[in-house]
């Protein structure tokens, strides 16, 4: 079918969708520049752009180059990739379970990552290494490795269960129970740990983009890009699952294989972000709701790129707020995302009776 044969209302809706995505992309670029310019050291936007283009900063402000390239740009890239990954992961899980309150933590992935970090940090190994400034990077990588192994272990458990059950609701309940059990183990470890180890673990649970280095981005960025690309390939199967698994089966969809692929993609995105940035709350739940409301569509072919851009934007803005520009104080990132995410979800639920299909 040629473009001229497409009905005018559909063409108008496609144009509005493209305009919406273009607007989100422009807002994302503006958010990145904002995150580079503001902070405890304010850098004029014009100078920020010149430094990014390779020009030297004013002689009196030679430190601006290092501030942007060594600290703020890695943090901005981490915020962008983490927000996009968590938002896409949330959309996949909400669609799979047909549950508007489902998020990346619903499968126990975040809990598994938390258990891995708890076992490493509370055992004293990483905490002792991190006390030596010259070996601080090893401590950071150790935390990321421990979280990755925990997330992978949790994913393997969920995948093993997914192969045995046919009902997504049963899998959802298992994920919640698995998360509770894992959290109970972490609480037990905290009870028997010393104060310094407990503080180290709690600092990780607050979530942060500031600790992600260029070396870690070499892992985080490719995983997120590949994970989102894989998620986009599931757009049509996700649309079929919206009508129910029985309807999807009647149309020839291999539901079990599709479900496993969605779980792998969602777990990879959420687990990698949790490993490097800590457990980031509410983005995975709030962003899909926000995009469905803005674009007025349930088509996953449009919603996946939309939540990718919106998740990145909200993560960048949350990090800017957490930094309290112009001061030395830093708020816990999860406190900011909850303050933003909870009102969004509450408003959308109150605004429309059928918040999800």
PDB file of N, CA, C and O in Angstrom, residues 98-138:
ATOM      1  N   UNK A  98       0.392  -7.829  31.765  1.00  0.00           N
ATOM      2  CA  UNK A  98      -0.854  -7.071  31.678  1.00  0.00           C
ATOM      3  C   UNK A  98      -1.199  -6.479  33.042  1.00  0.00           C
ATOM      4  O   UNK A  98      -2.339  -6.561  33.530  1.00  0.00           O
ATOM      5  N   UNK A  99      -0.183  -5.865  33.640  1.00  0.00           N
ATOM      6  CA  UNK A  99      -0.316  -5.314  34.992  1.00  0.00           C
ATOM      7  C   UNK A  99       0.296  -3.920  35.001  1.00  0.00           C
ATOM      8  O   UNK A  99       1.497  -3.778  34.761  1.00  0.00           O
ATOM      9  N   UNK A 100      -0.486  -2.872  35.277  1.00  0.00           N
ATOM     10  CA  UNK A 100       0.044  -1.511  35.228  1.00  0.00           C
ATOM     11  C   UNK A 100       1.032  -1.186  36.323  1.00  0.00           C
ATOM     12  O   UNK A 100       1.750  -0.189  36.240  1.00  0.00           O
ATOM     13  N   UNK A 101       1.102  -2.006  37.371  1.00  0.00           N
ATOM     14  CA  UNK A 101       2.020  -1.750  38.473  1.00  0.00           C
ATOM     15  C   UNK A 101       3.280  -2.592  38.387  1.00  0.00           C
ATOM     16  O   UNK A 101       4.124  -2.540  39.280  1.00  0.00           O
ATOM     17  N   UNK A 102       3.404  -3.373  37.327  1.00  0.00           N
ATOM     18  CA  UNK A 102       4.604  -4.182  37.163  1.00  0.00           C
ATOM     19  C   UNK A 102       5.765  -3.300  36.732  1.00  0.00           C
ATOM     20  O   UNK A 102       5.584  -2.313  36.030  1.00  0.00           O
ATOM     21  N   UNK A 103       6.965  -3.670  37.161  1.00  0.00           N
ATOM     22  CA  UNK A 103       8.161  -2.919  36.805  1.00  0.00           C
ATOM     23  C   UNK A 103       9.361  -3.841  36.788  1.00  0.00           C
ATOM     24  O   UNK A 103       9.237  -5.050  37.010  1.00  0.00           O
ATOM     25  N   UNK A 104      10.552  -3.294  36.522  1.00  0.00           N
ATOM     26  CA  UNK A 104      11.756  -4.128  36.450  1.00  0.00           C
ATOM     27  C   UNK A 104      12.035  -4.931  37.715  1.00  0.00           C
ATOM     28  O   UNK A 104      12.676  -5.972  37.651  1.00  0.00           O
ATOM     29  N   UNK A 105      11.532  -4.463  38.855  1.00  0.00           N
ATOM     30  CA  UNK A 105      11.795  -5.191  40.099  1.00  0.00           C
ATOM     31  C   UNK A 105      10.817  -6.339  40.325  1.00  0.00           C
ATOM     32  O   UNK A 105      11.000  -7.133  41.249  1.00  0.00           O
ATOM     33  N   UNK A 106       9.790  -6.447  39.471  1.00  0.00           N
ATOM     34  CA  UNK A 106       8.722  -7.407  39.732  1.00  0.00           C
ATOM     35  C   UNK A 106       9.197  -8.843  39.555  1.00  0.00           C
ATOM     36  O   UNK A 106       8.655  -9.768  40.168  1.00  0.00           O
ATOM     37  N   UNK A 107      10.204  -9.081  38.742  1.00  0.00           N
ATOM     38  CA  UNK A 107      10.711 -10.433  38.531  1.00  0.00           C
ATOM     39  C   UNK A 107      11.785 -10.818  39.539  1.00  0.00           C
ATOM     40  O   UNK A 107      12.369 -11.889  39.431  1.00  0.00           O
ATOM     41  N   UNK A 108      12.051  -9.949  40.505  1.00  0.00           N
ATOM     42  CA  UNK A 108      13.086 -10.244  41.491  1.00  0.00           C
ATOM     43  C   UNK A 108      14.487  -9.949  41.008  1.00  0.00           C
ATOM     44  O   UNK A 108      15.460 -10.331  41.663  1.00  0.00           O
ATOM     45  N   UNK A 109      14.623  -9.250  39.856  1.00  0.00           N
ATOM     46  CA  UNK A 109      15.947  -8.972  39.300  1.00  0.00           C
ATOM     47  C   UNK A 109      16.709  -7.995  40.190  1.00  0.00           C
ATOM     48  O   UNK A 109      17.873  -8.219  40.537  1.00  0.00           O
ATOM     49  N   UNK A 110      16.037  -6.906  40.573  1.00  0.00           N
ATOM     50  CA  UNK A 110      16.686  -5.948  41.460  1.00  0.00           C
ATOM     51  C   UNK A 110      17.030  -6.580  42.800  1.00  0.00           C
ATOM     52  O   UNK A 110      18.076  -6.295  43.386  1.00  0.00           O
ATOM     53  N   UNK A 111      16.133  -7.428  43.298  1.00  0.00           N
ATOM     54  CA  UNK A 111      16.399  -8.100  44.561  1.00  0.00           C
ATOM     55  C   UNK A 111      17.595  -9.038  44.444  1.00  0.00           C
ATOM     56  O   UNK A 111      18.422  -9.127  45.363  1.00  0.00           O
ATOM     57  N   UNK A 112      17.711  -9.729  43.301  1.00  0.00           N
ATOM     58  CA  UNK A 112      18.864 -10.590  43.090  1.00  0.00           C
ATOM     59  C   UNK A 112      20.163  -9.808  43.035  1.00  0.00           C
ATOM     60  O   UNK A 112      21.182 -10.217  43.605  1.00  0.00           O
ATOM     61  N   UNK A 113      20.126  -8.652  42.346  1.00  0.00           N
ATOM     62  CA  UNK A 113      21.309  -7.795  42.301  1.00  0.00           C
ATOM     63  C   UNK A 113      21.646  -7.290  43.699  1.00  0.00           C
ATOM     64  O   UNK A 113      22.831  -7.231  44.084  1.00  0.00           O
ATOM     65  N   UNK A 114      20.618  -6.923  44.469  1.00  0.00           N
ATOM     66  CA  UNK A 114      20.861  -6.460  45.832  1.00  0.00           C
ATOM     67  C   UNK A 114      21.474  -7.535  46.701  1.00  0.00           C
ATOM     68  O   UNK A 114      22.353  -7.255  47.531  1.00  0.00           O
ATOM     69  N   UNK A 115      21.038  -8.780  46.535  1.00  0.00           N
ATOM     70  CA  UNK A 115      21.618  -9.875  47.305  1.00  0.00           C
ATOM     71  C   UNK A 115      23.091 -10.082  46.940  1.00  0.00           C
ATOM     72  O   UNK A 115      23.929 -10.321  47.812  1.00  0.00           O
ATOM     73  N   UNK A 116      23.393  -9.984  45.641  1.00  0.00           N
ATOM     74  CA  UNK A 116      24.792 -10.126  45.234  1.00  0.00           C
ATOM     75  C   UNK A 116      25.679  -9.069  45.864  1.00  0.00           C
ATOM     76  O   UNK A 116      26.778  -9.360  46.357  1.00  0.00           O
ATOM     77  N   UNK A 117      25.201  -7.814  45.869  1.00  0.00           N
ATOM     78  CA  UNK A 117      25.970  -6.739  46.486  1.00  0.00           C
ATOM     79  C   UNK A 117      26.068  -6.948  47.988  1.00  0.00           C
ATOM     80  O   UNK A 117      27.126  -6.731  48.595  1.00  0.00           O
ATOM     81  N   UNK A 118      24.977  -7.383  48.607  1.00  0.00           N
ATOM     82  CA  UNK A 118      24.993  -7.600  50.055  1.00  0.00           C
ATOM     83  C   UNK A 118      26.007  -8.678  50.432  1.00  0.00           C
ATOM     84  O   UNK A 118      26.773  -8.526  51.392  1.00  0.00           O
ATOM     85  N   UNK A 119      26.029  -9.772  49.679  1.00  0.00           N
ATOM     86  CA  UNK A 119      26.979 -10.843  49.978  1.00  0.00           C
ATOM     87  C   UNK A 119      28.414 -10.364  49.842  1.00  0.00           C
ATOM     88  O   UNK A 119      29.297 -10.762  50.622  1.00  0.00           O
ATOM     89  N   UNK A 120      28.662  -9.496  48.839  1.00  0.00           N
ATOM     90  CA  UNK A 120      30.031  -9.007  48.626  1.00  0.00           C
ATOM     91  C   UNK A 120      30.420  -7.932  49.638  1.00  0.00           C
ATOM     92  O   UNK A 120      31.455  -8.016  50.295  1.00  0.00           O
ATOM     93  N   UNK A 121      29.577  -6.923  49.768  1.00  0.00           N
ATOM     94  CA  UNK A 121      29.915  -5.796  50.641  1.00  0.00           C
ATOM     95  C   UNK A 121      29.874  -6.188  52.107  1.00  0.00           C
ATOM     96  O   UNK A 121      30.785  -5.857  52.876  1.00  0.00           O
ATOM     97  N   UNK A 122      28.838  -6.911  52.508  1.00  0.00           N
ATOM     98  CA  UNK A 122      28.693  -7.244  53.917  1.00  0.00           C
ATOM     99  C   UNK A 122      29.674  -8.311  54.361  1.00  0.00           C
ATOM    100  O   UNK A 122      29.922  -8.467  55.559  1.00  0.00           O
ATOM    101  N   UNK A 123      30.256  -9.043  53.402  1.00  0.00           N
ATOM    102  CA  UNK A 123      31.299  -9.991  53.770  1.00  0.00           C
ATOM    103  C   UNK A 123      32.614  -9.289  54.074  1.00  0.00           C
ATOM    104  O   UNK A 123      33.532  -9.886  54.629  1.00  0.00           O
ATOM    105  N   UNK A 124      32.701  -8.014  53.685  1.00  0.00           N
ATOM    106  CA  UNK A 124      33.885  -7.228  54.022  1.00  0.00           C
ATOM    107  C   UNK A 124      34.889  -7.105  52.920  1.00  0.00           C
ATOM    108  O   UNK A 124      35.763  -6.236  52.963  1.00  0.00           O
ATOM    109  N   UNK A 125      34.779  -7.942  51.864  1.00  0.00           N
ATOM    110  CA  UNK A 125      35.811  -7.923  50.836  1.00  0.00           C
ATOM    111  C   UNK A 125      35.882  -6.612  50.090  1.00  0.00           C
ATOM    112  O   UNK A 125      36.920  -5.949  50.035  1.00  0.00           O
ATOM    113  N   UNK A 126      34.767  -6.183  49.509  1.00  0.00           N
ATOM    114  CA  UNK A 126      34.767  -4.960  48.725  1.00  0.00           C
ATOM    115  C   UNK A 126      34.897  -3.750  49.629  1.00  0.00           C
ATOM    116  O   UNK A 126      35.567  -2.771  49.300  1.00  0.00           O
ATOM    117  N   UNK A 127      34.263  -3.799  50.796  1.00  0.00           N
ATOM    118  CA  UNK A 127      34.330  -2.659  51.697  1.00  0.00           C
ATOM    119  C   UNK A 127      35.767  -2.366  52.098  1.00  0.00           C
ATOM    120  O   UNK A 127      36.187  -1.216  52.192  1.00  0.00           O
ATOM    121  N   UNK A 128      36.558  -3.416  52.344  1.00  0.00           N
ATOM    122  CA  UNK A 128      37.946  -3.203  52.727  1.00  0.00           C
ATOM    123  C   UNK A 128      38.751  -2.649  51.570  1.00  0.00           C
ATOM    124  O   UNK A 128      39.587  -1.759  51.739  1.00  0.00           O
ATOM    125  N   UNK A 129      38.508  -3.162  50.368  1.00  0.00           N
ATOM    126  CA  UNK A 129      39.242  -2.659  49.211  1.00  0.00           C
ATOM    127  C   UNK A 129      38.927  -1.192  48.969  1.00  0.00           C
ATOM    128  O   UNK A 129      39.804  -0.383  48.670  1.00  0.00           O
ATOM    129  N   UNK A 130      37.647  -0.819  49.113  1.00  0.00           N
ATOM    130  CA  UNK A 130      37.234   0.545  48.823  1.00  0.00           C
ATOM    131  C   UNK A 130      37.802   1.552  49.806  1.00  0.00           C
ATOM    132  O   UNK A 130      37.772   2.747  49.551  1.00  0.00           O
ATOM    133  N   UNK A 131      38.355   1.080  50.942  1.00  0.00           N
ATOM    134  CA  UNK A 131      38.945   2.002  51.909  1.00  0.00           C
ATOM    135  C   UNK A 131      40.278   2.547  51.441  1.00  0.00           C
ATOM    136  O   UNK A 131      40.792   3.500  52.011  1.00  0.00           O
ATOM    137  N   UNK A 132      40.872   1.935  50.418  1.00  0.00           N
ATOM    138  CA  UNK A 132      42.155   2.392  49.901  1.00  0.00           C
ATOM    139  C   UNK A 132      41.915   3.223  48.651  1.00  0.00           C
ATOM    140  O   UNK A 132      41.419   2.697  47.646  1.00  0.00           O
ATOM    141  N   UNK A 133      42.208   4.530  48.666  1.00  0.00           N
ATOM    142  CA  UNK A 133      41.904   5.399  47.524  1.00  0.00           C
ATOM    143  C   UNK A 133      42.503   4.900  46.221  1.00  0.00           C
ATOM    144  O   UNK A 133      41.885   4.988  45.176  1.00  0.00           O
ATOM    145  N   UNK A 134      43.743   4.354  46.269  1.00  0.00           N
ATOM    146  CA  UNK A 134      44.378   3.930  45.032  1.00  0.00           C
ATOM    147  C   UNK A 134      43.710   2.697  44.435  1.00  0.00           C
ATOM    148  O   UNK A 134      43.963   2.342  43.286  1.00  0.00           O
ATOM    149  N   UNK A 135      42.822   2.041  45.186  1.00  0.00           N
ATOM    150  CA  UNK A 135      42.143   0.841  44.696  1.00  0.00           C
ATOM    151  C   UNK A 135      40.634   1.027  44.677  1.00  0.00           C
ATOM    152  O   UNK A 135      39.871   0.076  44.627  1.00  0.00           O
ATOM    153  N   UNK A 136      40.210   2.310  44.694  1.00  0.00           N
ATOM    154  CA  UNK A 136      38.774   2.577  44.746  1.00  0.00           C
ATOM    155  C   UNK A 136      38.047   2.034  43.530  1.00  0.00           C
ATOM    156  O   UNK A 136      36.911   1.579  43.623  1.00  0.00           O
ATOM    157  N   UNK A 137      38.700   2.089  42.361  1.00  0.00           N
ATOM    158  CA  UNK A 137      38.056   1.607  41.146  1.00  0.00           C
ATOM    159  C   UNK A 137      37.750   0.124  41.231  1.00  0.00           C
ATOM    160  O   UNK A 137      36.732  -0.351  40.752  1.00  0.00           O
ATOM    161  N   UNK A 138      38.641  -0.628  41.919  1.00  0.00           N
ATOM    162  CA  UNK A 138      38.397  -2.048  42.094  1.00  0.00           C
ATOM    163  C   UNK A 138      37.162  -2.279  42.948  1.00  0.00           C
ATOM    164  O   UNK A 138      36.372  -3.188  42.704  1.00  0.00           O
TER     165      UNK A 138
END
